[in-house]
mmCIF file of the C-alpha atoms, coordinates in Angstrom:
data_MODEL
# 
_entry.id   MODEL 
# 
loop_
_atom_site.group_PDB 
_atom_site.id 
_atom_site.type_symbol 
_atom_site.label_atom_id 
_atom_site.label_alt_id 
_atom_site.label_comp_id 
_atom_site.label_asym_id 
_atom_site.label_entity_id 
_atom_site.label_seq_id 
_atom_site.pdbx_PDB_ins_code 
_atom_site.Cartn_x 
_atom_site.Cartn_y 
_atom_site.Cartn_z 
_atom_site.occupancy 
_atom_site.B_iso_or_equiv 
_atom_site.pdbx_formal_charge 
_atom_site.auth_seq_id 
_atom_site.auth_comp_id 
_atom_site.auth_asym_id 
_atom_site.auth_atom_id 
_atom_site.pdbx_PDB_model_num 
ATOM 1   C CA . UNK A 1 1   ? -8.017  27.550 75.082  1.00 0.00 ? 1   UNK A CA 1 
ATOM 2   C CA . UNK A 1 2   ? -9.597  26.994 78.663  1.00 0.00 ? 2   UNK A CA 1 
ATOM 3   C CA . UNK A 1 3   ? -6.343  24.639 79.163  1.00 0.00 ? 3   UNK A CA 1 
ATOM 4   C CA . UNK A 1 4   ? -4.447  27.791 78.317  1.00 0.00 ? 4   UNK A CA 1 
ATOM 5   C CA . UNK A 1 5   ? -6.633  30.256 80.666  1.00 0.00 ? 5   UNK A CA 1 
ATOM 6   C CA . UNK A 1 6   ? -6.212  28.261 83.600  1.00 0.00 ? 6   UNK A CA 1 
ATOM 7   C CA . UNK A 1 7   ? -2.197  27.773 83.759  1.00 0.00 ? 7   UNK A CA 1 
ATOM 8   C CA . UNK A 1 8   ? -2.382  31.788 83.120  1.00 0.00 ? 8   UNK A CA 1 
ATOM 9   C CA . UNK A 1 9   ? -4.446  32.139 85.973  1.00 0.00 ? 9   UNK A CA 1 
ATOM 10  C CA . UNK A 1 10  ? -2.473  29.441 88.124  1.00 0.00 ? 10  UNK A CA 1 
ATOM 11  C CA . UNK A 1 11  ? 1.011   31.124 87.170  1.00 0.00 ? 11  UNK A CA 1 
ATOM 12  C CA . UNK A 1 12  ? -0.493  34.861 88.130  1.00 0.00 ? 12  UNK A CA 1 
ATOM 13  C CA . UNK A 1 13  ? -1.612  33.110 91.756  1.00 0.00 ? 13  UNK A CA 1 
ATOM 14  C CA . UNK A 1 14  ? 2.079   31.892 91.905  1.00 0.00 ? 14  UNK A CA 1 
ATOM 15  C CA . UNK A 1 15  ? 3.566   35.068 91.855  1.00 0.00 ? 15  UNK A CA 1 
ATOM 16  C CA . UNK A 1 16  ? 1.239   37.246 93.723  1.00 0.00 ? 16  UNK A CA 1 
ATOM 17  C CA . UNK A 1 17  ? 1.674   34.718 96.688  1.00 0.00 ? 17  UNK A CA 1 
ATOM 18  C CA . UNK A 1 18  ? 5.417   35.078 95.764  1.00 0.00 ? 18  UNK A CA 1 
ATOM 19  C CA . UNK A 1 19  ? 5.680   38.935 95.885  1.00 0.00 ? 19  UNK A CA 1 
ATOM 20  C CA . UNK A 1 20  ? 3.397   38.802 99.471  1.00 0.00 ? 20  UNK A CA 1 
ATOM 21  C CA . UNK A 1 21  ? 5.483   36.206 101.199 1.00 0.00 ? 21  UNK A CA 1 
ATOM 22  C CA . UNK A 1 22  ? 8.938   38.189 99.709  1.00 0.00 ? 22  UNK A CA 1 
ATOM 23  C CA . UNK A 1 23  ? 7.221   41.547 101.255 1.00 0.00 ? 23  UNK A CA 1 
ATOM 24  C CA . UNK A 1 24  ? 6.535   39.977 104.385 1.00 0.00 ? 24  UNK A CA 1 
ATOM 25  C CA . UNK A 1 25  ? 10.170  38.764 104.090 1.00 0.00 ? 25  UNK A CA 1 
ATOM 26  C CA . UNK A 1 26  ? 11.613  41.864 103.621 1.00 0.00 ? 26  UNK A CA 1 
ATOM 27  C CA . UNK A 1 27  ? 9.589   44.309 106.065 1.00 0.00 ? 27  UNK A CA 1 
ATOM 28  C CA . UNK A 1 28  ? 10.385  41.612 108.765 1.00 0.00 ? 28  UNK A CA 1 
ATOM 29  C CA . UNK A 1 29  ? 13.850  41.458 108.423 1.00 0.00 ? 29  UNK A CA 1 
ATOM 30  C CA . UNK A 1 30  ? 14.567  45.636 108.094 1.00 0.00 ? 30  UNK A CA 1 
ATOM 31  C CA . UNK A 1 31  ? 16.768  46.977 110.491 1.00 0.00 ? 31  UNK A CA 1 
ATOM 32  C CA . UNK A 1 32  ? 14.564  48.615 112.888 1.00 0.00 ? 32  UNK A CA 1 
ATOM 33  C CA . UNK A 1 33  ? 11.174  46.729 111.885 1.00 0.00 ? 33  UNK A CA 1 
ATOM 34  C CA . UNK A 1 34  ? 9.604   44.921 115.049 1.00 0.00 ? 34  UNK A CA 1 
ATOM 35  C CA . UNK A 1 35  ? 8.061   42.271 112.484 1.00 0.00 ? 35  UNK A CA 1 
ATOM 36  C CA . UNK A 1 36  ? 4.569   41.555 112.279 1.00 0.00 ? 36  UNK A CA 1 
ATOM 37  C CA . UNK A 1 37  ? 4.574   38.673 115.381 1.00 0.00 ? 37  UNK A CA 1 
ATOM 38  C CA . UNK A 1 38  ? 7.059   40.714 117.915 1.00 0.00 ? 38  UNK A CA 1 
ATOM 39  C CA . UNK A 1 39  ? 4.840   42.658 120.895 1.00 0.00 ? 39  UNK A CA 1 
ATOM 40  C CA . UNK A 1 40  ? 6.699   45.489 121.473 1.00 0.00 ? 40  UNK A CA 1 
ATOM 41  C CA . UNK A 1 41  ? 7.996   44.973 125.316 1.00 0.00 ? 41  UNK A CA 1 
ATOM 42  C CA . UNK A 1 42  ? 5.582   46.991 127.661 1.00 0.00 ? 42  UNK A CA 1 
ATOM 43  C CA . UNK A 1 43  ? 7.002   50.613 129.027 1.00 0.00 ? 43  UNK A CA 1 
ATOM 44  C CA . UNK A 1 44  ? 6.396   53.697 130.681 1.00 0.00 ? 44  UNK A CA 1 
ATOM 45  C CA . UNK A 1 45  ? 8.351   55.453 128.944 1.00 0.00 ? 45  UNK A CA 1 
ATOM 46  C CA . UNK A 1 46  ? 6.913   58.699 127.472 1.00 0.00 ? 46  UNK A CA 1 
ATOM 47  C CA . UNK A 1 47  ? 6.811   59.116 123.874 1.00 0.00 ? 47  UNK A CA 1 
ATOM 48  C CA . UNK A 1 48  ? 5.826   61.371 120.930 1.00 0.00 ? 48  UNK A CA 1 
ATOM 49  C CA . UNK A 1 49  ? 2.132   59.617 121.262 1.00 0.00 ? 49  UNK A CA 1 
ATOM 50  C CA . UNK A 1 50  ? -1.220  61.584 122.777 1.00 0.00 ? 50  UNK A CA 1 
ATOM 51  C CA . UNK A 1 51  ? -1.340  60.899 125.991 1.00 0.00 ? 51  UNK A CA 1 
ATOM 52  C CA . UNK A 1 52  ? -4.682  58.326 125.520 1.00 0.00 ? 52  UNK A CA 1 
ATOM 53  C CA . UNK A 1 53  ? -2.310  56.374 123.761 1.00 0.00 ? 53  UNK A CA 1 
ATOM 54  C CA . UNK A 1 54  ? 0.261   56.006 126.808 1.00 0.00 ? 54  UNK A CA 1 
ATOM 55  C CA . UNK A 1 55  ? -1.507  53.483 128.913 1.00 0.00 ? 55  UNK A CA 1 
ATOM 56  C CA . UNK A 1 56  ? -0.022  51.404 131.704 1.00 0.00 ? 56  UNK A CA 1 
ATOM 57  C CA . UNK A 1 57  ? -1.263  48.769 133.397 1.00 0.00 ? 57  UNK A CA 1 
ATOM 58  C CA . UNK A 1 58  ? -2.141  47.881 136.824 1.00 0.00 ? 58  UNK A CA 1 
ATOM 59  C CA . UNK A 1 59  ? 2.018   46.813 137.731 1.00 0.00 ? 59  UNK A CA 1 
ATOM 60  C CA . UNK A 1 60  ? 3.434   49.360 136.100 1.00 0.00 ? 60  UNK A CA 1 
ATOM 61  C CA . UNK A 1 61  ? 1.104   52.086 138.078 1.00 0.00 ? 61  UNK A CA 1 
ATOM 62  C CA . UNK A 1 62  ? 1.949   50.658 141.352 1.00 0.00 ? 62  UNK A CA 1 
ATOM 63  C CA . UNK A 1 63  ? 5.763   50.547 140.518 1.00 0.00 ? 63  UNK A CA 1 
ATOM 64  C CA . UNK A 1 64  ? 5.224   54.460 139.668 1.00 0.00 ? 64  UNK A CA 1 
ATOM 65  C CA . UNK A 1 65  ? 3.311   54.576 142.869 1.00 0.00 ? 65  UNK A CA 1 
ATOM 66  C CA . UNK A 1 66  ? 6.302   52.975 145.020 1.00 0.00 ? 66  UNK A CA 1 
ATOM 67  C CA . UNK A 1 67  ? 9.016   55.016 143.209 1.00 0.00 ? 67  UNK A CA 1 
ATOM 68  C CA . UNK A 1 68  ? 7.155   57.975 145.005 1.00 0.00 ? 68  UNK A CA 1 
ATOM 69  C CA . UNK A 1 69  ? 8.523   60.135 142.318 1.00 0.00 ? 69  UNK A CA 1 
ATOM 70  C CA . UNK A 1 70  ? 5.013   60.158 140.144 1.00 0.00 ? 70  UNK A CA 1 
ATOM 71  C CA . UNK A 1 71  ? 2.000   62.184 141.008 1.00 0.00 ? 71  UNK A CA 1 
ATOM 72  C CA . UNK A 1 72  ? -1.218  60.270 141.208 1.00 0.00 ? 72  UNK A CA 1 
ATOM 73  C CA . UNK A 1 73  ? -4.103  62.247 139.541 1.00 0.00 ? 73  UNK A CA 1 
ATOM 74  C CA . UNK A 1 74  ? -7.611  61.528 140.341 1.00 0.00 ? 74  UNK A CA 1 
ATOM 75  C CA . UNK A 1 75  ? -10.270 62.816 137.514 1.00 0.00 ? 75  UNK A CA 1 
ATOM 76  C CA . UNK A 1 76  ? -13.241 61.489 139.038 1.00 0.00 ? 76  UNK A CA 1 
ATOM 77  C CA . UNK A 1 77  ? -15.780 63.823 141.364 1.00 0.00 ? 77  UNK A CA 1 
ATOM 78  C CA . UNK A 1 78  ? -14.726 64.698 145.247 1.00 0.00 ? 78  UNK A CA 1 
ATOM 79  C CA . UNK A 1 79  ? -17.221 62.545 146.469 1.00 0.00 ? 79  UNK A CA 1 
ATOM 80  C CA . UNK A 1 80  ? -15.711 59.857 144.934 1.00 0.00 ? 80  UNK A CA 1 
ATOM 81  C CA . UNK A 1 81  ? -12.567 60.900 145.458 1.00 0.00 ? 81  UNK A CA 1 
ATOM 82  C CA . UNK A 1 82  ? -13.287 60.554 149.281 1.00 0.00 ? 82  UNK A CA 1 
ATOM 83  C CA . UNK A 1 83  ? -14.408 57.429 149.546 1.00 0.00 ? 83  UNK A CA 1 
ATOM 84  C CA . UNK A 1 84  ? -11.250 55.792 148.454 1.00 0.00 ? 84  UNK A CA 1 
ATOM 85  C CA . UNK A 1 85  ? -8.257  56.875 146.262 1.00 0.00 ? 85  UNK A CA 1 
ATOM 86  C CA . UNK A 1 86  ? -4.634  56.341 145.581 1.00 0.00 ? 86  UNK A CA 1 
ATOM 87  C CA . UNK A 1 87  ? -2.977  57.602 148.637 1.00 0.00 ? 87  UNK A CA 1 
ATOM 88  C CA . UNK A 1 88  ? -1.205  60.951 147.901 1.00 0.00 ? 88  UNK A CA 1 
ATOM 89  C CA . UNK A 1 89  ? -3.291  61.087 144.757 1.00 0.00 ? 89  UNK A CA 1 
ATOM 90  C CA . UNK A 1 90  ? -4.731  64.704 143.994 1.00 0.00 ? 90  UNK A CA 1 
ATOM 91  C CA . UNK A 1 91  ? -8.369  65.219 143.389 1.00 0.00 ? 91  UNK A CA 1 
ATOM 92  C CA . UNK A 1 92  ? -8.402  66.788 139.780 1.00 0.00 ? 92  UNK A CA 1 
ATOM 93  C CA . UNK A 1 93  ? -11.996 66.134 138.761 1.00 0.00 ? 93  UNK A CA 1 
ATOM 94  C CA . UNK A 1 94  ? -12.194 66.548 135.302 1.00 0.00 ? 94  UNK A CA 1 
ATOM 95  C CA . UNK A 1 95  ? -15.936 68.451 135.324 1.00 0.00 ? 95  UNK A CA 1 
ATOM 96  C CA . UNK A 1 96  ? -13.923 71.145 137.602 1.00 0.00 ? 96  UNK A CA 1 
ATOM 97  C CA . UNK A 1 97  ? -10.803 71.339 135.385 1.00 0.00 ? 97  UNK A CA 1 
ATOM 98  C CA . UNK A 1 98  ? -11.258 75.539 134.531 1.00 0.00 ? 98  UNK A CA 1 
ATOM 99  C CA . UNK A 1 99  ? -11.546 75.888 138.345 1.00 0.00 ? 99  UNK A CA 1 
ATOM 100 C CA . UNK A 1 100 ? -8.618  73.676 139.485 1.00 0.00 ? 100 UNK A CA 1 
ATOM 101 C CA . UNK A 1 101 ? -6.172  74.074 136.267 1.00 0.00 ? 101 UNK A CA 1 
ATOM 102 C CA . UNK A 1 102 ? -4.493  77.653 136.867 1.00 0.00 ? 102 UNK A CA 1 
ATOM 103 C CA . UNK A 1 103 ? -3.458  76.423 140.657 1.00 0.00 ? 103 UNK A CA 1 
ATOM 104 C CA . UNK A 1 104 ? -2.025  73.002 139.189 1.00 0.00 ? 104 UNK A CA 1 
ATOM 105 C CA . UNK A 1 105 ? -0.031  74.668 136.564 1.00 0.00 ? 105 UNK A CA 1 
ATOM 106 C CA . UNK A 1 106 ? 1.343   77.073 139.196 1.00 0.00 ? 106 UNK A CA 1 
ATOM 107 C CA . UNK A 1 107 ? 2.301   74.467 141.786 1.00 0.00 ? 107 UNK A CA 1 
ATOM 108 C CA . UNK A 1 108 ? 3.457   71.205 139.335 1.00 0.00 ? 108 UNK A CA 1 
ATOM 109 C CA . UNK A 1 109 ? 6.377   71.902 136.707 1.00 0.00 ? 109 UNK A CA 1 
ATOM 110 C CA . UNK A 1 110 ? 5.766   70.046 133.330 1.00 0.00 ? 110 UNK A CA 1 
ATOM 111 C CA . UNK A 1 111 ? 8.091   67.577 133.448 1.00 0.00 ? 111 UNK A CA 1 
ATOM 112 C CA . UNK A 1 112 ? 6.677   66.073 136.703 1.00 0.00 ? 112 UNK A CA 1 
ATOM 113 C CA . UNK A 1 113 ? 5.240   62.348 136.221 1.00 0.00 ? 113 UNK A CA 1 
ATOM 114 C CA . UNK A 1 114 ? 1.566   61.996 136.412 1.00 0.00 ? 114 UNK A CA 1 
ATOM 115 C CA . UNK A 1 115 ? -0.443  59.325 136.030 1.00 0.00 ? 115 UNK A CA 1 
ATOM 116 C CA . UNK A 1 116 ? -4.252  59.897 135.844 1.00 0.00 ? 116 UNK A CA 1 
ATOM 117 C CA . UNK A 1 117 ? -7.021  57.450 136.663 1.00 0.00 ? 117 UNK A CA 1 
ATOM 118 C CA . UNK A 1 118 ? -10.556 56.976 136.912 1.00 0.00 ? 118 UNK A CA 1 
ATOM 119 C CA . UNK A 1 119 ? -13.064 54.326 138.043 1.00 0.00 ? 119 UNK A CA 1 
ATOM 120 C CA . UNK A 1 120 ? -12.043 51.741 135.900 1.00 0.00 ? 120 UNK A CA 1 
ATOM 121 C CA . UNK A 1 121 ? -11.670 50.614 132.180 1.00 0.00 ? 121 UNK A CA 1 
ATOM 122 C CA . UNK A 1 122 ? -15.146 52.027 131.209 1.00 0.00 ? 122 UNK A CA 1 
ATOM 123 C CA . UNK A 1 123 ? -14.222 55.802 132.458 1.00 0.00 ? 123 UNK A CA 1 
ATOM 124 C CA . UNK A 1 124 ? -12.498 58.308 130.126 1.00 0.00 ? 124 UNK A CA 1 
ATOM 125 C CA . UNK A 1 125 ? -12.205 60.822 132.631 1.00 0.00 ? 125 UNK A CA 1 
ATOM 126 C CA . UNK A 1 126 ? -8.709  59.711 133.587 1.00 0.00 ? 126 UNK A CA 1 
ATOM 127 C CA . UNK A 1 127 ? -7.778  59.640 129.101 1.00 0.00 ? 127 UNK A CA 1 
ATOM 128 C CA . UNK A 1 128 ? -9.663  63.064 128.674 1.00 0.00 ? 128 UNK A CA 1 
ATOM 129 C CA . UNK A 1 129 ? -7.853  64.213 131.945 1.00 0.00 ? 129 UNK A CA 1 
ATOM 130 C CA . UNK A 1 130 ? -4.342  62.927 130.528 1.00 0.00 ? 130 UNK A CA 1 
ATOM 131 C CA . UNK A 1 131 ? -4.725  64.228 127.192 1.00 0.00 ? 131 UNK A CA 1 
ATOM 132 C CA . UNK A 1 132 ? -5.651  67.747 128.881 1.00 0.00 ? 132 UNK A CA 1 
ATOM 133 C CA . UNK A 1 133 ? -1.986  68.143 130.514 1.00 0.00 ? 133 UNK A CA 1 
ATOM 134 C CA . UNK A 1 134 ? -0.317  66.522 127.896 1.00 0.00 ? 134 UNK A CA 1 
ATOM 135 C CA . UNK A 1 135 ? -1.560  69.663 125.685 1.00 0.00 ? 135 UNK A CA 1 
ATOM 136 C CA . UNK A 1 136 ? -0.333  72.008 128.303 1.00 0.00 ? 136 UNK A CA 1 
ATOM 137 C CA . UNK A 1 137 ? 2.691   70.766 127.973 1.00 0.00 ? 137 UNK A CA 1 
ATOM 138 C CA . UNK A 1 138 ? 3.000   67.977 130.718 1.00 0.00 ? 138 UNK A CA 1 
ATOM 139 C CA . UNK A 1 139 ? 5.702   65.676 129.103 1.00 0.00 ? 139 UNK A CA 1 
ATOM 140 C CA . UNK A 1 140 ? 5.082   62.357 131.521 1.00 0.00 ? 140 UNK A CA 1 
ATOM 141 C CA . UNK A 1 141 ? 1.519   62.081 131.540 1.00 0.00 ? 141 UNK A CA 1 
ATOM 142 C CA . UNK A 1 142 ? 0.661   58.289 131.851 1.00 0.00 ? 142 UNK A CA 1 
ATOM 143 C CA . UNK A 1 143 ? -3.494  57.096 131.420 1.00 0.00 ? 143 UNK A CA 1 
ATOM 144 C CA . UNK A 1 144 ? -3.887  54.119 134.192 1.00 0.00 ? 144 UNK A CA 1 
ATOM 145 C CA . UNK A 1 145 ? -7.194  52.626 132.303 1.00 0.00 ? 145 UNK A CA 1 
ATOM 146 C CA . UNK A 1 146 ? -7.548  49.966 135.244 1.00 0.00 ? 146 UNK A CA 1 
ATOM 147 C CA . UNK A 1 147 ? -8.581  52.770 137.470 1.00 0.00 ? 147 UNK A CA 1 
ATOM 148 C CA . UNK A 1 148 ? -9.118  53.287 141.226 1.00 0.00 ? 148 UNK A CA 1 
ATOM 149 C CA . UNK A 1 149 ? -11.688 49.500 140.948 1.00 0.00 ? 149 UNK A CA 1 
ATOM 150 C CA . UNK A 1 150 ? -8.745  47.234 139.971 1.00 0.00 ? 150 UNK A CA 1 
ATOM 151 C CA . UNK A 1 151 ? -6.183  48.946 142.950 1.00 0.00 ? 151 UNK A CA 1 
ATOM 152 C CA . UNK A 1 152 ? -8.887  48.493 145.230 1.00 0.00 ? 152 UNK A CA 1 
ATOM 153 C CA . UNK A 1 153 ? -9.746  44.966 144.585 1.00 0.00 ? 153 UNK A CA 1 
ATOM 154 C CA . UNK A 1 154 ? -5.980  44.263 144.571 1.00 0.00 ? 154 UNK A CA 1 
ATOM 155 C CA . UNK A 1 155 ? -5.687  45.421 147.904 1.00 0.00 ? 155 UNK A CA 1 
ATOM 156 C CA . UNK A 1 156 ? -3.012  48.061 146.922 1.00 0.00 ? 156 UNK A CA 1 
ATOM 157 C CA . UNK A 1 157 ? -2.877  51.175 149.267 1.00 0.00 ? 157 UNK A CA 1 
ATOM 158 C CA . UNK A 1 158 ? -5.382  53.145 149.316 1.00 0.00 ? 158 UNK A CA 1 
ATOM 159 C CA . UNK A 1 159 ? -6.696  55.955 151.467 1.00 0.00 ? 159 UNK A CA 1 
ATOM 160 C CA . UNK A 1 160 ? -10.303 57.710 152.012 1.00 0.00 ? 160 UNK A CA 1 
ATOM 161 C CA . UNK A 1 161 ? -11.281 60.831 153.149 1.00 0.00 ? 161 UNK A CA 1 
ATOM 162 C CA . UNK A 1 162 ? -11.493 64.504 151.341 1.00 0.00 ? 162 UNK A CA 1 
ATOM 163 C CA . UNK A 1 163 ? -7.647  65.858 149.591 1.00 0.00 ? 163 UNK A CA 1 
ATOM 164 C CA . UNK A 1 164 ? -5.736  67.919 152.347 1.00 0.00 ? 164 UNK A CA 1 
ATOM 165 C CA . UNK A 1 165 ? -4.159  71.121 151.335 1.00 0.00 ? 165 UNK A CA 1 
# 
């Protein structure tokens, strides 16, 4: 009987590895499917995603920067602000958003390109910031996660001093 048990239990292993491998199989090979191995290729491109979710890295940031077509948005406070930033960049500090927000909205239409940024990787200013405009309706908001830290130690362009009207 045990003889009996064990090819039952060998045969059911069989075919559940079977039906995984044939799944795999099959969701790799749809039209449309990425597969399980493929990175997706790294964008800016907006899409239907919260804005936390659209981050871009240090290379794609500067090549926003250099288009000069993106607005740079600071989140963290003036004083930091003023001791270096993105040149260009405006000082939207996210602790001062009620005061700021109705003057932004006024003078930026929605489907301008921002990308917002913080300190560095450890801030969520710049993500909380992001996700903020993306609700009011801002339809290229970008989250730079590296922050001001990484552009600075890069020796990007940068610029100090408070924002000029």
């Amino acid at each position: 009987m045990t003889t009996i048990l064990k090819q039952t239990f060998f045969e059911a292993v069989i075919l559940v590895l079977v039906s995984v491998v044939l799944c795999l199989l099959v969701t790799m090979l749809r039209p449309g499917s990425p597969g399980f191995w493929h990175r997706a290729p790294e964008t800016d491109q907006p899409s239907e995603q919260p804005a936390a979710s659209r981050v871009i890295t240090l290379a794609l940031a500067l090549q926003r920067f250099d288009d000069g077509k993106t607005l740079f948005a600071d989140a963290r406070s003036p004083e930091d602000y003023a001791a270096g930033h993105v040149p260009g960049a405006l000082s939207l500090p996210l602790y001062q958003f009620d005061e700021w927000i109705a003057e932004f909205l006024a003078a930026n239409d929605p489907e301008t390109p921002i990308v917002t940024y913080c300190g560095g990787a450890n801030c969520d200013l710049a993500r909380e910031l992001a996700e903020r405009l993306a609700t009011l309706g801002f339809e290229t908001v970008f989250y730079f996660e590296e922050g001001w830290g990484p552009w600075q130690a890069q020796g990007l362009p940068g610029a100090t001093g408070p924002e000029q009207p």
